[in-house]
Each structure stands twice: as structure tokens, then as C-alpha cells.
CSV table of C-alpha atoms and ligand atoms in Angstrom, one decimal:
chain,number,residue,atom,x,y,z
A,1,MET,CA,16.4,2.5,-7.3
A,2,ARG,CA,18.0,1.6,-4.1
A,3,LYS,CA,15.6,0.3,-1.8
A,4,ILE,CA,12.2,-0.9,-2.0
A,5,LEU,CA,9.7,-1.1,0.8
A,6,HIS,CA,7.0,-4.0,0.8
A,7,LEU,CA,4.5,-4.2,2.6
A,8,THR,CA,2.3,-7.1,3.3
A,9,CYS,CA,-1.1,-7.2,5.5
A,10,SER,CA,-3.1,-10.5,4.5
A,11,PRO,CA,-3.2,-12.9,7.6
A,12,ARG,CA,-3.2,-15.8,5.1
A,13,GLY,CA,0.5,-15.6,5.3
A,14,PRO,CA,2.2,-17.8,2.1
A,15,LEU,CA,-1.3,-18.7,0.7
A,16,ALA,CA,-2.0,-15.0,0.5
A,17,HIS,CA,-2.5,-14.2,-3.4
A,18,SER,CA,-1.8,-10.3,-2.6
A,19,ARG,CA,1.5,-11.5,-0.8
A,20,VAL,CA,2.5,-14.0,-3.9
A,21,ILE,CA,2.0,-11.6,-6.7
A,22,SER,CA,3.3,-8.6,-4.8
A,23,GLY,CA,6.2,-10.5,-4.2
A,24,GLU,CA,6.7,-11.1,-8.0
A,25,LEU,CA,6.4,-7.8,-8.6
A,26,VAL,CA,9.3,-6.7,-6.1
A,27,ALA,CA,11.4,-9.6,-7.7
A,28,ARG,CA,10.9,-8.0,-11.3
A,29,LEU,CA,11.8,-4.6,-9.7
A,30,LEU,CA,14.9,-6.4,-8.2
A,31,ALA,CA,15.5,-7.8,-11.8
A,32,ALA,CA,15.5,-4.5,-13.2
A,33,TYR,CA,17.6,-2.8,-10.4
A,34,PRO,CA,19.6,-5.8,-9.1
A,35,ALA,CA,21.7,-3.4,-6.5
A,36,ALA,CA,18.4,-2.3,-4.8
A,37,ARG,CA,17.7,-3.9,-1.4
A,38,VAL,CA,14.0,-4.8,-0.3
A,39,ILE,CA,12.7,-4.2,3.4
A,40,GLU,CA,10.0,-6.4,4.2
A,41,ARG,CA,7.2,-5.1,6.6
A,42,ASP,CA,4.7,-7.5,7.3
A,43,LEU,CA,1.7,-5.8,9.1
A,44,VAL,CA,0.2,-8.8,10.5
A,45,THR,CA,3.0,-10.4,12.3
A,46,THR,CA,4.6,-7.1,13.4
A,47,PRO,CA,1.2,-4.8,13.5
A,48,PRO,CA,1.7,-1.3,13.9
A,49,ALA,CA,0.0,0.2,17.2
A,50,PHE,CA,-3.3,1.7,17.0
A,51,VAL,CA,-3.0,5.6,17.8
A,52,ASP,CA,-3.2,6.1,21.4
A,53,SER,CA,-3.8,9.2,23.4
A,54,GLY,CA,-0.2,10.0,23.5
A,55,PHE,CA,0.1,10.0,20.1
A,56,ALA,CA,-3.0,12.4,19.6
A,57,VAL,CA,-1.5,14.7,22.0
A,58,GLY,CA,2.0,14.4,20.5
A,59,ILE,CA,0.9,15.3,17.0
A,60,ALA,CA,-0.9,18.4,18.1
A,61,ALA,CA,1.8,19.9,20.1
A,62,ALA,CA,3.3,23.3,19.0
A,63,PRO,CA,5.9,23.4,17.8
A,64,PRO,CA,5.6,19.6,17.2
A,65,ASP,CA,8.3,17.6,19.1
A,66,PHE,CA,9.2,14.6,16.8
A,67,GLY,CA,11.3,13.4,19.8
A,68,VAL,CA,8.6,12.4,22.1
A,69,ALA,CA,8.5,9.1,23.0
A,70,ALA,CA,4.6,8.6,21.9
A,71,LEU,CA,5.8,9.3,18.1
A,72,ALA,CA,9.1,7.0,18.1
A,73,ALA,CA,7.3,4.2,16.3
A,74,SER,CA,5.8,6.7,13.7
A,75,GLU,CA,9.1,8.3,13.4
A,76,ALA,CA,10.7,4.8,12.5
A,77,LEU,CA,8.1,4.0,10.0
A,78,ILE,CA,8.1,7.4,8.4
A,79,ALA,CA,11.6,7.4,8.2
A,80,GLU,CA,11.7,3.8,6.5
A,81,LEU,CA,9.0,5.0,3.9
A,82,GLU,CA,10.9,8.2,3.2
A,83,ALA,CA,14.1,6.2,2.8
A,84,CYS,CA,12.6,4.0,-0.2
A,85,ASP,CA,12.5,4.8,-3.4
A,86,ALA,CA,9.7,2.6,-4.5
A,87,VAL,CA,6.6,0.9,-2.4
A,88,VAL,CA,5.0,-2.3,-3.4
A,89,ILE,CA,1.8,-3.2,-1.2
A,90,GLY,CA,0.2,-6.2,-1.2
A,91,THR,CA,-3.2,-5.9,0.4
A,92,PRO,CA,-6.7,-7.9,0.5
A,93,MET,CA,-9.9,-5.9,0.1
A,94,ASN,CA,-11.7,-6.3,3.5
A,95,ASN,CA,-15.1,-5.1,3.5
A,96,TYR,CA,-14.4,-2.7,0.5
A,97,THR,CA,-11.5,-1.0,1.6
A,98,VAL,CA,-8.0,-1.5,3.3
A,99,PRO,CA,-7.3,-4.2,6.1
A,100,ALA,CA,-7.4,-2.6,9.6
A,101,THR,CA,-3.5,-3.3,9.9
A,102,LEU,CA,-2.8,-1.3,6.9
A,103,LYS,CA,-5.2,1.4,8.1
A,104,ALA,CA,-2.9,1.3,11.3
A,105,TRP,CA,0.3,1.8,9.2
A,106,ILE,CA,-1.5,4.5,7.5
A,107,ASP,CA,-2.2,6.3,10.8
A,108,GLN,CA,1.2,6.1,11.8
A,109,ILE,CA,2.7,7.7,8.5
A,110,VAL,CA,0.2,10.5,7.7
A,111,ARG,CA,1.3,13.0,10.6
A,112,ILE,CA,0.4,16.8,10.5
A,113,HIS,CA,3.5,18.8,10.5
A,114,ARG,CA,5.8,16.0,9.8
A,115,THR,CA,4.2,14.5,6.1
A,116,PHE,CA,2.0,17.0,5.6
A,117,ARG,CA,1.0,20.8,6.4
A,118,SER,CA,-2.5,22.2,6.6
A,119,THR,CA,-2.7,25.4,4.5
A,120,PRO,CA,-5.6,27.6,3.8
A,121,GLN,CA,-5.5,25.9,0.3
A,122,GLY,CA,-5.5,22.3,1.7
A,123,LYS,CA,-3.2,19.9,2.6
A,124,VAL,CA,0.2,19.9,1.3
A,125,GLY,CA,2.4,16.7,1.3
A,126,LEU,CA,5.8,17.0,2.7
A,127,LEU,CA,7.2,13.7,1.0
A,128,CYS,CA,9.1,13.2,-2.3
A,129,ASP,CA,6.7,11.4,-4.9
A,130,ARG,CA,7.8,7.9,-5.5
A,131,PRO,CA,6.4,5.1,-7.2
A,132,VAL,CA,3.9,3.0,-5.0
A,133,TYR,CA,2.3,-0.4,-6.7
A,134,VAL,CA,-0.9,-1.8,-5.1
A,135,VAL,CA,-1.5,-5.3,-5.2
A,136,ILE,CA,-5.3,-5.9,-4.6
A,137,ALA,CA,-6.7,-9.3,-4.0
A,138,SER,CA,-10.6,-9.7,-3.5
A,139,GLY,CA,-12.7,-12.3,-3.6
A,140,GLY,CA,-15.5,-10.6,-5.8
A,141,TYR,CA,-15.4,-7.6,-8.4
A,142,PHE,CA,-15.0,-4.1,-7.8
A,143,THR,CA,-13.7,-2.2,-11.0
A,144,GLY,CA,-16.5,-3.4,-13.1
A,145,PRO,CA,-19.4,-6.0,-13.1
A,146,SER,CA,-18.4,-9.8,-12.6
A,147,PRO,CA,-18.3,-12.1,-15.8
A,148,SER,CA,-21.9,-13.2,-15.0
A,149,GLY,CA,-23.1,-9.3,-14.6
A,150,THR,CA,-23.3,-9.0,-10.9
A,151,PRO,CA,-22.8,-5.2,-10.2
A,152,ALA,CA,-19.2,-3.9,-9.1
A,153,GLN,CA,-19.0,-3.7,-5.5
A,154,PRO,CA,-18.2,-0.4,-3.8
A,155,ASP,CA,-14.5,0.6,-3.9
A,156,PHE,CA,-13.3,2.5,-1.0
A,157,LEU,CA,-9.6,0.9,-1.5
A,158,THR,CA,-7.9,2.6,-4.3
A,159,THR,CA,-9.9,5.9,-3.9
A,160,TYR,CA,-8.7,5.9,-0.3
A,161,LEU,CA,-5.3,5.1,-1.0
A,162,ARG,CA,-5.3,7.8,-3.9
A,163,ALA,CA,-6.5,10.3,-1.7
A,164,ILE,CA,-4.0,9.5,1.4
A,165,PHE,CA,-1.0,8.9,-0.3
A,166,GLY,CA,-1.7,12.4,-2.3
A,167,THR,CA,-2.1,13.9,1.2
A,168,ILE,CA,1.5,13.2,2.1
A,169,GLY,CA,2.8,14.1,-1.7
A,170,ILE,CA,2.8,10.7,-3.3
A,171,SER,CA,0.6,10.5,-6.3
A,172,ASP,CA,2.6,8.1,-8.7
A,173,LEU,CA,0.2,5.0,-7.6
A,174,HIS,CA,-0.4,1.9,-9.6
A,175,PHE,CA,-2.7,-0.8,-9.0
A,176,ILE,CA,-2.9,-4.2,-9.9
A,177,ALA,CA,-6.3,-5.9,-9.3
A,178,LEU,CA,-6.6,-9.8,-8.7
A,179,GLU,CA,-10.4,-10.0,-9.2
A,180,GLY,CA,-12.8,-12.9,-8.4
A,181,LEU,CA,-10.4,-14.8,-6.6
A,182,THR,CA,-12.7,-16.6,-4.5
A,183,ARG,CA,-15.5,-17.4,-7.8
A,184,GLY,CA,-13.4,-20.8,-8.7
A,185,PRO,CA,-10.4,-22.1,-10.1
A,186,GLU,CA,-11.1,-20.7,-13.6
A,187,ALA,CA,-11.5,-17.1,-12.3
A,188,LEU,CA,-8.6,-17.5,-10.3
A,189,ALA,CA,-6.3,-18.6,-13.0
A,190,GLU,CA,-7.5,-15.8,-15.0
A,191,ALA,CA,-7.1,-13.3,-12.4
A,192,LEU,CA,-3.4,-14.5,-11.6
A,193,ALA,CA,-2.6,-14.1,-15.5
A,194,GLU,CA,-4.1,-10.8,-15.7
A,195,GLY,CA,-2.4,-9.6,-12.6
A,196,ARG,CA,0.9,-10.9,-14.1
A,197,GLY,CA,0.3,-9.5,-17.5
A,198,ARG,CA,-0.5,-6.1,-15.8
A,199,ILE,CA,2.9,-6.4,-14.0
A,200,ASP,CA,4.6,-7.3,-17.4
A,201,ARG,CA,3.5,-3.9,-18.7
A,202,LEU,CA,4.4,-2.0,-15.8
A,203,VAL,CA,8.0,-3.3,-15.3
A,204,PRO,CA,8.9,-4.9,-18.5
A,205,VAL,CA,11.6,-7.5,-17.9
A,206,ALA,CA,14.0,-5.3,-20.1
A,207,ALA,CA,13.5,-2.2,-17.7
A,208,SER,CA,16.9,-1.2,-16.3
A,209,ALA,CA,18.5,1.4,-13.9
B,1,FMN,C1,-12.6,-10.0,6.7
B,1,FMN,C2,-12.8,-10.0,5.1
B,1,FMN,C3,-13.5,-9.0,4.4
B,1,FMN,C4,-13.7,-9.2,3.0
B,1,FMN,N1,-14.3,-8.4,2.3
B,1,FMN,C5,-14.3,-8.5,1.1
B,1,FMN,C6,-14.7,-7.5,0.2
B,1,FMN,O1,-15.1,-6.5,0.5
B,1,FMN,N2,-14.9,-8.0,-1.3
B,1,FMN,C7,-14.4,-8.6,-1.9
B,1,FMN,O2,-14.2,-9.0,-3.1
B,1,FMN,N3,-13.9,-9.9,-1.1
B,1,FMN,C8,-13.7,-9.6,0.2
B,1,FMN,N4,-12.8,-10.6,1.1
B,1,FMN,C9,-12.4,-11.3,0.3
B,1,FMN,C10,-10.9,-11.3,0.1
B,1,FMN,O3,-10.4,-10.1,-0.2
B,1,FMN,C11,-10.3,-12.5,-0.6
B,1,FMN,O4,-10.1,-13.7,-0.2
B,1,FMN,C12,-8.8,-12.3,-1.0
B,1,FMN,O5,-8.1,-13.4,-1.6
B,1,FMN,C13,-7.9,-12.2,0.1
B,1,FMN,O6,-6.6,-11.6,-0.2
B,1,FMN,P1,-5.4,-12.7,0.0
B,1,FMN,O7,-5.5,-13.6,-0.8
B,1,FMN,O8,-4.1,-11.8,-0.3
B,1,FMN,O9,-5.4,-13.0,1.4
B,1,FMN,C14,-13.1,-10.5,2.3
B,1,FMN,C15,-12.1,-11.4,3.1
B,1,FMN,C16,-12.3,-10.8,4.7
B,1,FMN,C17,-11.3,-12.2,5.1
């Protein structure tokens, strides 16, 4: 493993649980692959542009002209993703799904004729598969009911990320859910311990290049 892309998108800076635990996962990968380089992309301090008219026109052009200025930022983000052997995402759950900043990144990197093509059989991804680790921080519970029995919230986050990464050819997704983070100190401690346990199982300390 030579390059790891670390995407973060919580507005809470160093207090963000998604940032802290995804950072620990990156550190674990680095321990296993010491020669790897980490590309840090903070989608809050450097938010990707929202799709504009130049982008919308540019992607529909036939044949596509990847040199057009309106697609330059998209090209750069796609190149960054293509160059990485693994992706680590730290994200809050916002209103049952990904935050707008992460969605803006997705809109830049999921592009017809470039990262997927449309066929009569459906969309076909054009990127090589690679592991994507997604650390999700949520105030409540979405993988099942809360410990007190409140029903699970809807989850449009893991389902969406699976569908959208699958569209561009990436299906090796691993989710680390940190749930119940706003439900008091005990629930918080339990969620962080569970998340760290899951990281231990996903990337054992002894893993090596
Ligand atoms: C705008 C907004 C929407 C949120 N939506 C949800 C939600 O749908 N479900 C949930 O469990 N928590 C929700 N939360 C709580 C956050 O997911 C929780 O505070 C999480 O710990 C934030 O991640 P961070 O610690 O990485 O900043 C929301 C918080 C904000 C600010």
C-alpha cells in the first residue's frame, strides 16, 4: 500500500469523533504499511464546489473533453482518488445520510464517461476496486434499536455509499459505526470502544505489507 486518502467532513474539527477514530484507522494502516503516504482532504476547510452549469454541460459533451476548465477541479479529485490504494472516510451521519460536503465531493468524482459508463445493462464502474473504510459518527442508532429499545433510524448513509462507490467500480467497503454518541458518557465510551474493536479486527496490529 503506497497511498492512503483520508477524507474528513465533520465541522467539529478536532472534537469530531469521526475524525479522531478515522485518524486512528489511518495510523493503524500506516503501522502496517510504514512506507505509505497519507493525503489528508478536509472537506470542511476545503469544500468541493457544488456542481454548476459549466460542469453539467461539460460532462454531457460527446466526445467528453476532460481538458475543459469547468471539469478541472473534478479531474484533480478523481486523480487523487485513482492514485490511492485505500480510502478512509470519517463522516458524521447528518439527517440519516452523508453531510453536504461529502455529497459535493461525490458529485465531483462520480462522472459519466470518466469514472463510470452507461450501458444497456446498467452503469459500469471504470475505477479499480480498493478498500474504503468508512467511520460513521451518529448521535443515535441506525444499525438496530437503541439499548433502551427506540427503533433504529433510517439509514441512507451506508446504503448510499455502497451504491455510489459501486457505480464507479469500488465495492470493497467496510463500515465502522460509532452510534449513540450523544446519549451520555457511558454510551459514548461504549461506542468508541466498539469502534476501536472493529478496527482491530479489520486491520490487525500484526498486518503487514
Ligand atoms: C445537522 C445535523 C444532523 C444530524 N443528523 C443526525 C441523524 O440523522 N442521526 C443521528 O443519529 N445523529 C445526527 N446528528 C448527530 C451527529 O451525527 C453526531 O453529533 C455525531 O457525533 C457528529 O459527528 P462528529 O462527532 O464526527 O462531529 C446530526 C447532527 C447535525 C449537526
